[in-house]
mmCIF file of N, CA and C in Angstrom:
data_model
loop_
_atom_site.group_PDB
_atom_site.id
_atom_site.type_symbol
_atom_site.label_atom_id
_atom_site.label_comp_id
_atom_site.label_asym_id
_atom_site.label_seq_id
_atom_site.Cartn_x
_atom_site.Cartn_y
_atom_site.Cartn_z
ATOM 1 N N UNK E 24 -40.754 -78.280 -112.319
ATOM 2 C CA UNK E 24 -41.171 -77.699 -110.858
ATOM 3 C C UNK E 24 -42.484 -76.832 -111.633
ATOM 4 N N UNK E 25 -44.347 -76.699 -111.170
ATOM 5 C CA UNK E 25 -45.002 -76.528 -111.809
ATOM 6 C C UNK E 25 -45.653 -75.343 -110.313
ATOM 7 N N UNK E 26 -45.990 -74.056 -111.146
ATOM 8 C CA UNK E 26 -46.520 -73.505 -110.569
ATOM 9 C C UNK E 26 -47.453 -74.098 -109.082
ATOM 10 N N UNK E 27 -48.237 -74.755 -109.237
ATOM 11 C CA UNK E 27 -48.248 -75.236 -107.509
ATOM 12 C C UNK E 27 -47.357 -75.825 -106.292
ATOM 13 N N UNK E 28 -45.891 -75.675 -106.636
ATOM 14 C CA UNK E 28 -44.773 -75.885 -105.954
ATOM 15 C C UNK E 28 -43.942 -74.102 -105.805
ATOM 16 N N UNK E 29 -44.714 -73.466 -106.492
ATOM 17 C CA UNK E 29 -43.970 -72.263 -106.230
ATOM 18 C C UNK E 29 -44.879 -71.122 -105.641
ATOM 19 N N UNK E 30 -46.250 -71.207 -105.858
ATOM 20 C CA UNK E 30 -47.389 -70.885 -105.033
ATOM 21 C C UNK E 30 -47.507 -70.624 -103.568
ATOM 22 N N UNK E 31 -47.553 -69.534 -102.802
ATOM 23 C CA UNK E 31 -47.562 -69.555 -101.155
ATOM 24 C C UNK E 31 -48.866 -68.593 -101.423
ATOM 25 N N UNK E 32 -49.479 -69.086 -100.219
ATOM 26 C CA UNK E 32 -50.855 -68.778 -99.136
ATOM 27 C C UNK E 32 -50.201 -66.922 -99.649
ATOM 28 N N UNK E 33 -51.343 -66.739 -99.983
ATOM 29 C CA UNK E 33 -51.298 -64.461 -100.348
ATOM 30 C C UNK E 33 -52.911 -64.190 -99.234
ATOM 31 N N UNK E 34 -52.279 -63.115 -98.469
ATOM 32 C CA UNK E 34 -53.398 -62.187 -98.601
ATOM 33 C C UNK E 34 -54.032 -61.476 -99.371
ATOM 34 N N UNK E 35 -55.811 -61.600 -99.822
ATOM 35 C CA UNK E 35 -57.061 -60.949 -100.357
ATOM 36 C C UNK E 35 -57.956 -60.441 -99.822
ATOM 37 N N UNK E 36 -58.586 -59.651 -100.615
ATOM 38 C CA UNK E 36 -59.801 -59.362 -99.944
ATOM 39 C C UNK E 36 -60.433 -58.875 -101.106
ATOM 40 N N UNK E 37 -62.164 -58.337 -100.726
ATOM 41 C CA UNK E 37 -63.158 -58.078 -101.636
ATOM 42 C C UNK E 37 -62.985 -56.742 -101.665
ATOM 43 N N UNK E 38 -64.150 -56.455 -102.789
ATOM 44 C CA UNK E 38 -64.555 -55.281 -103.085
ATOM 45 C C UNK E 38 -65.192 -54.426 -102.176
ATOM 46 N N UNK E 39 -65.187 -54.821 -101.353
ATOM 47 C CA UNK E 39 -66.101 -54.116 -100.237
ATOM 48 C C UNK E 39 -65.056 -54.505 -98.600
ATOM 49 N N UNK E 40 -63.830 -54.888 -98.945
ATOM 50 C CA UNK E 40 -63.131 -54.337 -97.920
ATOM 51 C C UNK E 40 -63.123 -53.163 -97.903
ATOM 52 N N UNK E 41 -62.886 -52.667 -96.387
ATOM 53 C CA UNK E 41 -62.104 -50.966 -96.470
ATOM 54 C C UNK E 41 -60.776 -50.663 -96.796
ATOM 55 N N UNK E 42 -60.754 -49.326 -97.026
ATOM 56 C CA UNK E 42 -59.635 -49.073 -97.998
ATOM 57 C C UNK E 42 -58.442 -48.780 -96.130
ATOM 58 N N UNK E 43 -58.408 -48.566 -95.598
ATOM 59 C CA UNK E 43 -58.077 -48.757 -94.739
ATOM 60 C C UNK E 43 -57.643 -50.180 -94.335
ATOM 61 N N UNK E 44 -58.564 -50.868 -94.066
ATOM 62 C CA UNK E 44 -58.298 -51.872 -94.153
ATOM 63 C C UNK E 44 -57.138 -53.563 -95.188
ATOM 64 N N UNK E 45 -57.287 -52.660 -96.667
ATOM 65 C CA UNK E 45 -56.427 -52.584 -97.131
ATOM 66 C C UNK E 45 -55.000 -52.523 -96.937
ATOM 67 N N UNK E 46 -54.987 -51.049 -96.742
ATOM 68 C CA UNK E 46 -53.754 -50.506 -96.477
ATOM 69 C C UNK E 46 -52.323 -50.881 -95.173
ATOM 70 N N UNK E 47 -53.694 -51.556 -94.244
ATOM 71 C CA UNK E 47 -53.607 -52.492 -93.080
ATOM 72 C C UNK E 47 -52.298 -53.137 -93.984
ATOM 73 N N UNK E 48 -52.823 -54.407 -94.657
ATOM 74 C CA UNK E 48 -52.724 -55.578 -94.878
ATOM 75 C C UNK E 48 -51.283 -55.284 -95.879
ATOM 76 N N UNK E 49 -51.304 -54.255 -96.848
ATOM 77 C CA UNK E 49 -49.822 -53.589 -97.791
ATOM 78 C C UNK E 49 -49.166 -53.766 -96.926
ATOM 79 N N UNK E 50 -49.047 -52.687 -95.801
ATOM 80 C CA UNK E 50 -48.481 -52.518 -95.282
ATOM 81 C C UNK E 50 -47.195 -53.670 -94.297
ATOM 82 N N UNK E 51 -48.327 -54.026 -93.366
ATOM 83 C CA UNK E 51 -47.815 -55.372 -92.297
ATOM 84 C C UNK E 51 -47.528 -56.134 -93.498
ATOM 85 N N UNK E 52 -47.830 -56.659 -94.909
ATOM 86 C CA UNK E 52 -47.349 -57.970 -94.813
ATOM 87 C C UNK E 52 -45.772 -57.536 -95.926
ATOM 88 N N UNK E 53 -45.696 -56.035 -96.499
ATOM 89 C CA UNK E 53 -44.914 -55.814 -97.279
ATOM 90 C C UNK E 53 -45.093 -56.332 -99.056
ATOM 91 N N UNK E 54 -46.311 -56.038 -99.508
ATOM 92 C CA UNK E 54 -47.050 -56.867 -100.528
ATOM 93 C C UNK E 54 -46.674 -55.786 -101.579
ATOM 94 N N UNK E 55 -46.470 -56.452 -102.698
ATOM 95 C CA UNK E 55 -47.060 -55.070 -103.693
ATOM 96 C C UNK E 55 -48.245 -54.293 -104.195
ATOM 97 N N UNK E 56 -48.779 -55.547 -103.773
ATOM 98 C CA UNK E 56 -50.805 -55.488 -104.136
ATOM 99 C C UNK E 56 -51.407 -56.173 -103.666
ATOM 100 N N UNK E 57 -52.573 -56.920 -103.622
ATOM 101 C CA UNK E 57 -53.857 -57.319 -103.221
ATOM 102 C C UNK E 57 -54.588 -57.843 -104.408
ATOM 103 N N UNK E 58 -54.609 -58.685 -104.298
ATOM 104 C CA UNK E 58 -55.970 -59.471 -104.857
ATOM 105 C C UNK E 58 -57.200 -59.610 -104.616
ATOM 106 N N UNK E 59 -57.820 -59.181 -105.353
ATOM 107 C CA UNK E 59 -59.669 -58.624 -105.016
ATOM 108 C C UNK E 59 -60.033 -60.301 -105.297
ATOM 109 N N UNK E 60 -60.687 -60.590 -104.420
ATOM 110 C CA UNK E 60 -61.509 -62.331 -105.134
ATOM 111 C C UNK E 60 -63.236 -61.381 -104.924
ATOM 112 N N UNK E 61 -64.152 -62.194 -105.379
ATOM 113 C CA UNK E 61 -64.903 -62.478 -105.289
ATOM 114 C C UNK E 61 -65.331 -62.867 -103.914
ATOM 115 N N UNK E 62 -66.642 -63.281 -103.420
ATOM 116 C CA UNK E 62 -67.078 -64.083 -102.478
ATOM 117 C C UNK E 62 -67.569 -65.482 -102.113
ATOM 118 N N UNK E 63 -66.521 -65.788 -103.953
ATOM 119 C CA UNK E 63 -65.961 -67.574 -103.104
ATOM 120 C C UNK E 63 -64.663 -67.966 -103.745
ATOM 121 N N UNK E 64 -64.049 -66.773 -103.494
ATOM 122 C CA UNK E 64 -62.543 -67.227 -102.962
ATOM 123 C C UNK E 64 -61.783 -67.020 -104.855
ATOM 124 N N UNK E 65 -63.054 -66.374 -106.070
ATOM 125 C CA UNK E 65 -62.355 -66.501 -107.137
ATOM 126 C C UNK E 65 -61.736 -65.160 -107.461
ATOM 127 N N UNK E 66 -60.368 -65.156 -107.984
ATOM 128 C CA UNK E 66 -59.349 -63.675 -108.212
ATOM 129 C C UNK E 66 -60.203 -62.867 -109.135
ATOM 130 N N UNK E 67 -59.760 -61.792 -109.285
ATOM 131 C CA UNK E 67 -61.059 -60.822 -110.055
ATOM 132 C C UNK E 67 -60.047 -59.911 -110.857
ATOM 133 N N UNK E 68 -59.359 -58.981 -109.869
ATOM 134 C CA UNK E 68 -58.127 -58.408 -110.080
ATOM 135 C C UNK E 68 -57.254 -57.986 -109.199
ATOM 136 N N UNK E 69 -56.022 -56.892 -109.356
ATOM 137 C CA UNK E 69 -54.889 -56.842 -108.379
ATOM 138 C C UNK E 69 -55.289 -55.398 -108.045
ATOM 139 N N UNK E 70 -54.906 -55.157 -106.597
ATOM 140 C CA UNK E 70 -55.370 -53.374 -106.154
ATOM 141 C C UNK E 70 -53.684 -53.327 -105.762
ATOM 142 N N UNK E 71 -52.894 -52.881 -107.092
ATOM 143 C CA UNK E 71 -52.159 -51.899 -106.927
ATOM 144 C C UNK E 71 -51.524 -51.344 -106.232
ATOM 145 N N UNK E 72 -50.261 -51.444 -105.173
ATOM 146 C CA UNK E 72 -50.623 -50.459 -104.076
ATOM 147 C C UNK E 72 -50.459 -48.932 -104.508
ATOM 148 N N UNK E 73 -49.370 -48.729 -105.112
ATOM 149 C CA UNK E 73 -49.653 -47.175 -106.406
ATOM 150 C C UNK E 73 -50.678 -46.975 -106.392
ATOM 151 N N UNK E 74 -51.439 -48.141 -106.633
ATOM 152 C CA UNK E 74 -53.166 -47.377 -107.061
ATOM 153 C C UNK E 74 -54.145 -46.667 -105.393
ATOM 154 N N UNK E 75 -53.905 -47.484 -104.314
ATOM 155 C CA UNK E 75 -53.624 -46.798 -102.896
ATOM 156 C C UNK E 75 -53.241 -45.616 -102.376
ATOM 157 N N UNK E 76 -51.940 -45.259 -103.089
ATOM 158 C CA UNK E 76 -51.312 -44.618 -102.993
ATOM 159 C C UNK E 76 -51.988 -42.866 -103.855
ATOM 160 N N UNK E 77 -52.641 -43.513 -104.971
ATOM 161 C CA UNK E 77 -53.398 -42.180 -105.702
ATOM 162 C C UNK E 77 -54.184 -41.977 -105.020
ATOM 163 N N UNK E 78 -55.365 -42.661 -104.776
ATOM 164 C CA UNK E 78 -56.401 -42.296 -104.043
ATOM 165 C C UNK E 78 -56.480 -41.631 -103.118
ATOM 166 N N UNK E 79 -55.109 -41.641 -101.915
ATOM 167 C CA UNK E 79 -54.476 -41.098 -100.844
ATOM 168 C C UNK E 79 -54.471 -39.701 -101.056
ATOM 169 N N UNK E 80 -53.521 -40.005 -101.700
ATOM 170 C CA UNK E 80 -52.691 -38.254 -101.522
ATOM 171 C C UNK E 80 -53.383 -37.276 -102.164
ATOM 172 N N UNK E 81 -52.804 -36.638 -101.746
ATOM 173 C CA UNK E 81 -53.988 -34.787 -102.934
ATOM 174 C C UNK E 81 -53.818 -34.708 -103.976
ATOM 175 N N UNK E 82 -53.909 -34.701 -105.425
ATOM 176 C CA UNK E 82 -54.045 -34.409 -106.540
ATOM 177 C C UNK E 82 -53.357 -32.773 -107.047
ATOM 178 N N UNK E 83 -53.172 -32.271 -105.797
ATOM 179 C CA UNK E 83 -51.803 -31.138 -106.159
ATOM 180 C C UNK E 83 -49.925 -31.794 -105.967
ATOM 181 N N UNK E 84 -50.240 -32.478 -104.648
ATOM 182 C CA UNK E 84 -48.831 -33.531 -104.832
ATOM 183 C C UNK E 84 -48.777 -34.060 -105.865
ATOM 184 N N UNK E 85 -49.807 -35.102 -106.531
ATOM 185 C CA UNK E 85 -49.577 -35.876 -107.958
ATOM 186 C C UNK E 85 -49.446 -35.215 -109.210
ATOM 187 N N UNK E 86 -50.021 -33.850 -109.215
ATOM 188 C CA UNK E 86 -49.682 -32.887 -110.392
ATOM 189 C C UNK E 86 -48.449 -32.671 -110.458
ATOM 190 N N UNK E 87 -47.387 -31.774 -108.908
ATOM 191 C CA UNK E 87 -46.618 -31.558 -109.167
ATOM 192 C C UNK E 87 -45.058 -32.178 -107.420
ATOM 193 N N UNK E 88 -45.255 -33.432 -107.822
ATOM 194 C CA UNK E 88 -44.153 -33.624 -106.570
ATOM 195 C C UNK E 88 -43.574 -32.816 -105.616
ATOM 196 N N UNK E 89 -42.981 -31.679 -106.410
ATOM 197 C CA UNK E 89 -42.482 -30.569 -105.989
ATOM 198 C C UNK E 89 -43.329 -30.131 -104.662
ATOM 199 N N UNK E 90 -44.546 -29.656 -104.976
ATOM 200 C CA UNK E 90 -45.344 -28.869 -103.787
ATOM 201 C C UNK E 90 -45.578 -30.233 -102.778
ATOM 202 N N UNK E 91 -45.248 -31.382 -102.515
ATOM 203 C CA UNK E 91 -45.136 -31.832 -101.629
ATOM 204 C C UNK E 91 -44.748 -31.605 -100.816
ATOM 205 N N UNK E 92 -43.033 -31.071 -100.836
ATOM 206 C CA UNK E 92 -42.858 -30.862 -99.984
ATOM 207 C C UNK E 92 -42.994 -29.501 -99.109
ATOM 208 N N UNK E 93 -44.030 -29.095 -99.151
ATOM 209 C CA UNK E 93 -44.347 -28.153 -98.950
ATOM 210 C C UNK E 93 -45.229 -28.077 -97.438
ATOM 211 N N UNK E 94 -45.902 -29.672 -97.544
ATOM 212 C CA UNK E 94 -46.215 -30.602 -96.587
ATOM 213 C C UNK E 94 -45.392 -31.052 -95.530
ATOM 214 N N UNK E 95 -45.773 -30.830 -94.364
ATOM 215 C CA UNK E 95 -45.098 -31.120 -92.751
ATOM 216 C C UNK E 95 -44.895 -32.580 -92.683
ATOM 217 N N UNK E 96 -43.869 -32.763 -92.266
ATOM 218 C CA UNK E 96 -44.301 -34.108 -91.639
ATOM 219 C C UNK E 96 -45.501 -34.565 -90.938
ATOM 220 N N UNK E 97 -45.609 -34.162 -89.692
ATOM 221 C CA UNK E 97 -47.402 -34.503 -89.126
ATOM 222 C C UNK E 97 -48.536 -34.498 -89.782
ATOM 223 N N UNK E 98 -48.409 -33.761 -91.457
ATOM 224 C CA UNK E 98 -49.541 -33.629 -92.381
ATOM 225 C C UNK E 98 -49.478 -34.814 -93.530
ATOM 226 N N UNK E 99 -47.918 -36.031 -92.936
ATOM 227 C CA UNK E 99 -47.703 -36.435 -94.619
ATOM 228 C C UNK E 99 -48.237 -37.648 -93.271
ATOM 229 N N UNK E 100 -48.262 -37.896 -92.005
ATOM 230 C CA UNK E 100 -48.544 -39.393 -91.264
ATOM 231 C C UNK E 100 -50.358 -39.329 -91.606
ATOM 232 N N UNK E 101 -50.956 -38.331 -92.053
ATOM 233 C CA UNK E 101 -52.412 -37.830 -91.823
ATOM 234 C C UNK E 101 -52.999 -38.003 -93.543
ATOM 235 N N UNK E 102 -52.111 -38.352 -94.469
ATOM 236 C CA UNK E 102 -52.511 -38.378 -95.657
ATOM 237 C C UNK E 102 -53.346 -39.546 -96.025
ATOM 238 N N UNK E 103 -53.194 -41.079 -95.035
ATOM 239 C CA UNK E 103 -54.551 -42.064 -95.286
ATOM 240 C C UNK E 103 -56.047 -41.379 -95.042
ATOM 241 N N UNK E 104 -55.539 -40.622 -93.929
ATOM 242 C CA UNK E 104 -56.775 -40.604 -93.452
ATOM 243 C C UNK E 104 -57.670 -39.997 -94.837
ATOM 244 N N UNK E 105 -57.236 -39.352 -95.434
ATOM 245 C CA UNK E 105 -58.240 -38.842 -97.287
ATOM 246 C C UNK E 105 -59.004 -40.154 -97.658
ATOM 247 N N UNK E 106 -58.096 -41.472 -97.072
ATOM 248 C CA UNK E 106 -58.924 -43.164 -98.143
ATOM 249 C C UNK E 106 -60.775 -42.529 -97.523
ATOM 250 N N UNK E 107 -60.542 -41.873 -96.169
ATOM 251 C CA UNK E 107 -62.210 -41.804 -95.948
ATOM 252 C C UNK E 107 -62.726 -43.449 -95.451
ATOM 253 N N UNK E 108 -63.584 -43.358 -95.853
ATOM 254 C CA UNK E 108 -64.565 -44.687 -95.590
ATOM 255 C C UNK E 108 -64.783 -45.614 -97.208
ATOM 256 N N UNK E 109 -63.942 -45.398 -97.592
ATOM 257 C CA UNK E 109 -63.570 -45.658 -99.091
ATOM 258 C C UNK E 109 -63.214 -46.941 -99.038
ATOM 259 N N UNK E 110 -64.275 -47.904 -99.620
ATOM 260 C CA UNK E 110 -63.785 -49.296 -101.047
ATOM 261 C C UNK E 110 -63.414 -49.773 -101.356
ATOM 262 N N UNK E 111 -62.351 -50.855 -101.161
ATOM 263 C CA UNK E 111 -61.508 -51.345 -102.359
ATOM 264 C C UNK E 111 -62.281 -50.993 -103.232
ATOM 265 N N UNK E 112 -62.823 -51.370 -103.536
ATOM 266 C CA UNK E 112 -63.943 -51.291 -104.719
ATOM 267 C C UNK E 112 -63.625 -49.945 -105.454
ATOM 268 N N UNK E 113 -63.994 -49.006 -104.545
ATOM 269 C CA UNK E 113 -63.922 -47.796 -104.574
ATOM 270 C C UNK E 113 -62.593 -47.060 -105.093
ATOM 271 N N UNK E 114 -61.568 -47.795 -104.757
ATOM 272 C CA UNK E 114 -59.753 -47.340 -105.365
ATOM 273 C C UNK E 114 -59.521 -47.783 -106.642
ATOM 274 N N UNK E 115 -60.323 -49.208 -106.870
ATOM 275 C CA UNK E 115 -59.644 -49.978 -107.655
ATOM 276 C C UNK E 115 -59.705 -48.468 -109.531
ATOM 277 N N UNK E 116 -59.277 -48.435 -110.456
ATOM 278 C CA UNK E 116 -59.302 -47.792 -111.353
ATOM 279 C C UNK E 116 -60.163 -48.120 -112.011
ATOM 280 N N UNK E 117 -60.841 -47.722 -112.862
ATOM 281 C CA UNK E 117 -62.097 -47.884 -113.752
ATOM 282 C C UNK E 117 -61.216 -48.910 -114.890
ATOM 283 N N UNK E 118 -60.391 -48.685 -115.161
ATOM 284 C CA UNK E 118 -60.178 -50.215 -116.393
ATOM 285 C C UNK E 118 -59.257 -51.011 -115.338
ATOM 286 N N UNK E 119 -59.912 -52.092 -114.992
ATOM 287 C CA UNK E 119 -59.400 -53.183 -113.981
ATOM 288 C C UNK E 119 -58.221 -54.037 -114.812
ATOM 289 N N UNK E 120 -57.060 -53.946 -114.367
ATOM 290 C CA UNK E 120 -56.401 -55.165 -114.758
ATOM 291 C C UNK E 120 -56.800 -55.874 -114.884
ATOM 292 N N UNK E 121 -56.263 -56.911 -115.595
ATOM 293 C CA UNK E 121 -56.747 -58.238 -115.742
ATOM 294 C C UNK E 121 -55.560 -59.257 -114.902
ATOM 295 N N UNK E 122 -56.080 -59.573 -113.755
ATOM 296 C CA UNK E 122 -55.483 -60.293 -113.302
ATOM 297 C C UNK E 122 -54.902 -61.848 -113.658
ATOM 298 N N UNK E 123 -53.591 -61.533 -113.740
ATOM 299 C CA UNK E 123 -52.783 -62.576 -114.746
ATOM 300 C C UNK E 123 -53.518 -64.010 -113.665
ATOM 301 N N UNK E 124 -52.941 -64.604 -114.470
ATOM 302 C CA UNK E 124 -53.613 -66.660 -113.980
ATOM 303 C C UNK E 124 -52.990 -67.627 -114.273
ATOM 304 N N UNK E 125 -52.419 -68.674 -113.297
ATOM 305 C CA UNK E 125 -52.527 -69.937 -114.353
ATOM 306 C C UNK E 125 -52.777 -70.841 -113.526
ATOM 307 N N UNK E 126 -52.809 -72.540 -114.129
ATOM 308 C CA UNK E 126 -52.995 -73.169 -113.719
ATOM 309 C C UNK E 126 -51.734 -73.877 -112.327
ATOM 310 N N UNK E 127 -51.985 -74.785 -111.332
ATOM 311 C CA UNK E 127 -51.071 -75.689 -110.960
ATOM 312 C C UNK E 127 -50.349 -76.114 -111.932
ATOM 313 N N UNK E 128 -50.255 -76.683 -112.526
ATOM 314 C CA UNK E 128 -49.743 -77.188 -113.792
ATOM 315 C C UNK E 128 -48.874 -76.616 -113.773
ATOM 316 N N UNK E 129 -49.190 -75.164 -114.609
ATOM 317 C CA UNK E 129 -47.667 -73.605 -115.622
ATOM 318 C C UNK E 129 -46.414 -74.463 -114.850
ATOM 319 N N UNK E 130 -46.026 -74.153 -116.027
ATOM 320 C CA UNK E 130 -43.795 -74.048 -115.431
ATOM 321 C C UNK E 130 -43.940 -73.125 -114.990
ATOM 322 N N UNK E 131 -42.151 -72.935 -114.228
ATOM 323 C CA UNK E 131 -42.162 -71.982 -114.290
ATOM 324 C C UNK E 131 -42.195 -70.721 -115.048
ATOM 325 N N UNK E 132 -41.835 -71.264 -116.118
ATOM 326 C CA UNK E 132 -41.417 -70.860 -117.486
ATOM 327 C C UNK E 132 -42.356 -69.928 -117.787
ATOM 328 N N UNK E 133 -43.439 -70.593 -117.868
ATOM 329 C CA UNK E 133 -44.606 -70.270 -118.549
ATOM 330 C C UNK E 133 -45.284 -69.173 -117.881
ATOM 331 N N UNK E 134 -45.074 -68.525 -116.047
ATOM 332 C CA UNK E 134 -45.631 -68.079 -114.855
ATOM 333 C C UNK E 134 -44.288 -67.105 -115.866
ATOM 334 N N UNK E 135 -43.850 -66.972 -115.554
ATOM 335 C CA UNK E 135 -42.242 -65.935 -116.135
ATOM 336 C C UNK E 135 -42.754 -65.681 -117.264
ATOM 337 N N UNK E 136 -43.080 -66.447 -118.408
ATOM 338 C CA UNK E 136 -44.263 -65.256 -119.614
ATOM 339 C C UNK E 136 -45.396 -64.246 -119.381
ATOM 340 N N UNK E 137 -46.312 -64.909 -118.618
ATOM 341 C CA UNK E 137 -47.510 -64.743 -117.911
ATOM 342 C C UNK E 137 -47.262 -63.583 -117.325
ATOM 343 N N UNK E 138 -46.533 -63.603 -116.353
ATOM 344 C CA UNK E 138 -45.873 -62.105 -115.738
ATOM 345 C C UNK E 138 -45.325 -61.211 -116.698
ATOM 346 N N UNK E 139 -44.665 -61.038 -117.069
ATOM 347 C CA UNK E 139 -43.662 -60.331 -118.034
ATOM 348 C C UNK E 139 -44.811 -60.314 -118.941
ATOM 349 N N UNK E 140 -45.573 -60.453 -119.528
ATOM 350 C CA UNK E 140 -46.483 -59.788 -121.068
ATOM 351 C C UNK E 140 -48.085 -58.992 -120.333
ATOM 352 N N UNK E 141 -48.261 -59.174 -118.522
ATOM 353 C CA UNK E 141 -49.157 -58.961 -117.880
ATOM 354 C C UNK E 141 -48.642 -57.374 -117.448
ATOM 355 N N UNK E 142 -47.302 -57.416 -116.705
ATOM 356 C CA UNK E 142 -46.366 -56.180 -116.237
ATOM 357 C C UNK E 142 -47.064 -56.347 -115.200
ATOM 358 N N UNK E 143 -47.594 -57.091 -114.043
ATOM 359 C CA UNK E 143 -48.049 -57.714 -112.739
ATOM 360 C C UNK E 143 -46.889 -57.869 -112.011
ATOM 361 N N UNK E 144 -46.729 -57.979 -111.075
ATOM 362 C CA UNK E 144 -45.365 -58.672 -110.562
ATOM 363 C C UNK E 144 -46.324 -59.538 -109.320
ATOM 364 N N UNK E 145 -48.157 -60.389 -109.755
ATOM 365 C CA UNK E 145 -48.095 -61.438 -109.462
ATOM 366 C C UNK E 145 -48.883 -62.091 -109.818
ATOM 367 N N UNK E 146 -48.919 -63.698 -110.098
ATOM 368 C CA UNK E 146 -49.705 -64.276 -110.975
ATOM 369 C C UNK E 146 -50.739 -65.571 -109.885
ATOM 370 N N UNK E 147 -51.458 -64.757 -110.050
ATOM 371 C CA UNK E 147 -52.945 -66.312 -109.124
ATOM 372 C C UNK E 147 -52.846 -67.732 -109.965
ATOM 373 N N UNK E 148 -52.576 -68.667 -109.017
ATOM 374 C CA UNK E 148 -52.622 -69.606 -109.013
ATOM 375 C C UNK E 148 -53.843 -70.293 -108.981
ATOM 376 N N UNK E 149 -55.013 -70.885 -110.078
ATOM 377 C CA UNK E 149 -56.522 -71.365 -109.718
ATOM 378 C C UNK E 149 -56.338 -72.536 -110.100
ATOM 379 N N UNK E 150 -57.193 -72.910 -109.544
ATOM 380 C CA UNK E 150 -57.648 -74.715 -109.708
ATOM 381 C C UNK E 150 -59.550 -74.767 -110.772
ATOM 382 N N UNK E 151 -59.272 -76.094 -111.236
ATOM 383 C CA UNK E 151 -60.289 -75.818 -112.670
ATOM 384 C C UNK E 151 -61.547 -75.127 -112.014
ATOM 385 N N UNK E 152 -61.847 -75.473 -110.300
ATOM 386 C CA UNK E 152 -63.052 -73.992 -110.601
ATOM 387 C C UNK E 152 -63.081 -72.662 -109.822
ATOM 388 N N UNK E 153 -61.609 -72.382 -110.315
ATOM 389 C CA UNK E 153 -61.420 -70.320 -110.987
ATOM 390 C C UNK E 153 -61.165 -70.317 -109.362
ATOM 391 N N UNK E 154 -60.386 -71.093 -108.315
ATOM 392 C CA UNK E 154 -60.756 -70.579 -107.028
ATOM 393 C C UNK E 154 -59.256 -70.380 -106.941
ATOM 394 N N UNK E 155 -58.658 -69.684 -106.363
ATOM 395 C CA UNK E 155 -56.926 -69.329 -106.256
ATOM 396 C C UNK E 155 -56.901 -70.181 -104.660
ATOM 397 N N UNK E 156 -55.643 -70.817 -105.771
ATOM 398 C CA UNK E 156 -55.013 -71.846 -104.238
ATOM 399 C C UNK E 156 -53.670 -70.643 -103.309
ATOM 400 N N UNK E 157 -53.311 -69.595 -103.908
ATOM 401 C CA UNK E 157 -52.022 -69.039 -103.933
ATOM 402 C C UNK E 157 -51.323 -68.512 -105.324
ATOM 403 N N UNK E 158 -50.530 -67.137 -105.056
ATOM 404 C CA UNK E 158 -50.295 -66.525 -105.566
ATOM 405 C C UNK E 158 -48.912 -66.530 -105.809
ATOM 406 N N UNK E 159 -48.285 -66.169 -106.634
ATOM 407 C CA UNK E 159 -46.054 -66.267 -107.360
ATOM 408 C C UNK E 159 -45.720 -64.841 -107.697
ATOM 409 N N UNK E 160 -44.777 -64.482 -106.538
ATOM 410 C CA UNK E 160 -45.058 -63.214 -106.658
ATOM 411 C C UNK E 160 -43.694 -62.705 -107.773
ATOM 412 N N UNK E 161 -43.250 -61.584 -108.084
ATOM 413 C CA UNK E 161 -42.258 -61.772 -108.799
ATOM 414 C C UNK E 161 -40.931 -62.291 -107.683
ATOM 415 N N UNK E 162 -40.856 -61.700 -106.742
ATOM 416 C CA UNK E 162 -39.561 -62.118 -105.602
ATOM 417 C C UNK E 162 -39.539 -63.707 -105.775
ATOM 418 N N UNK E 163 -40.712 -63.993 -105.188
ATOM 419 C CA UNK E 163 -40.413 -65.758 -105.380
ATOM 420 C C UNK E 163 -40.456 -66.155 -106.288
ATOM 421 N N UNK E 164 -40.596 -65.872 -107.368
ATOM 422 C CA UNK E 164 -40.682 -66.571 -108.640
ATOM 423 C C UNK E 164 -39.087 -66.177 -109.430
ATOM 424 N N UNK E 165 -38.467 -65.221 -108.908
ATOM 425 C CA UNK E 165 -36.741 -65.158 -109.802
ATOM 426 C C UNK E 165 -35.844 -65.681 -108.300
ATOM 427 N N UNK E 166 -36.122 -65.717 -106.823
ATOM 428 C CA UNK E 166 -35.659 -66.284 -106.125
ATOM 429 C C UNK E 166 -35.690 -68.227 -106.858
ATOM 430 N N UNK E 167 -37.004 -69.058 -107.053
ATOM 431 C CA UNK E 167 -37.243 -70.360 -108.098
ATOM 432 C C UNK E 167 -36.034 -70.547 -108.944
ATOM 433 N N UNK E 168 -36.279 -69.780 -110.328
ATOM 434 C CA UNK E 168 -35.511 -69.684 -111.236
ATOM 435 C C UNK E 168 -34.065 -69.117 -111.370
ATOM 436 N N UNK E 169 -33.473 -68.165 -110.198
ATOM 437 C CA UNK E 169 -32.105 -68.511 -109.762
ATOM 438 C C UNK E 169 -31.864 -69.532 -108.388
ATOM 439 N N UNK E 170 -32.743 -70.083 -107.606
ATOM 440 C CA UNK E 170 -32.066 -71.339 -106.702
ATOM 441 C C UNK E 170 -31.524 -70.558 -105.715
ATOM 442 N N UNK E 171 -32.263 -69.456 -105.580
ATOM 443 C CA UNK E 171 -31.693 -69.456 -103.767
ATOM 444 C C UNK E 171 -32.683 -69.246 -102.804
#
């Protein structure tokens, strides 16, 4: 089995996509992160869902999670208002994680190796033109490896 057989279409964003739109896509599709692509569809990096949370949560909640208890549930619903008019580019960490990529011909074991080494639960499958043809998620990879 090859990467092209396991890869699935995957939602992407660009650096100019609004942070709110990125959050909506993450939540609606229950994704661990989003692939950030350039204007030609070439993958640049991954925007982890945890990075979105990091930018949305007040710093005092991150510094001491016990302080988050003082925020009532009505206010908690407004947490993502803290994203304001930010873009995906502003949510990305300064040192951007390199998105792991494999060729369509990569074996499932190669994909697992790349995913494990990168510590990112997404691997982009890219053709010779460097355009992303699909993504393999950790869940999808495990399902294939276990035959489920």
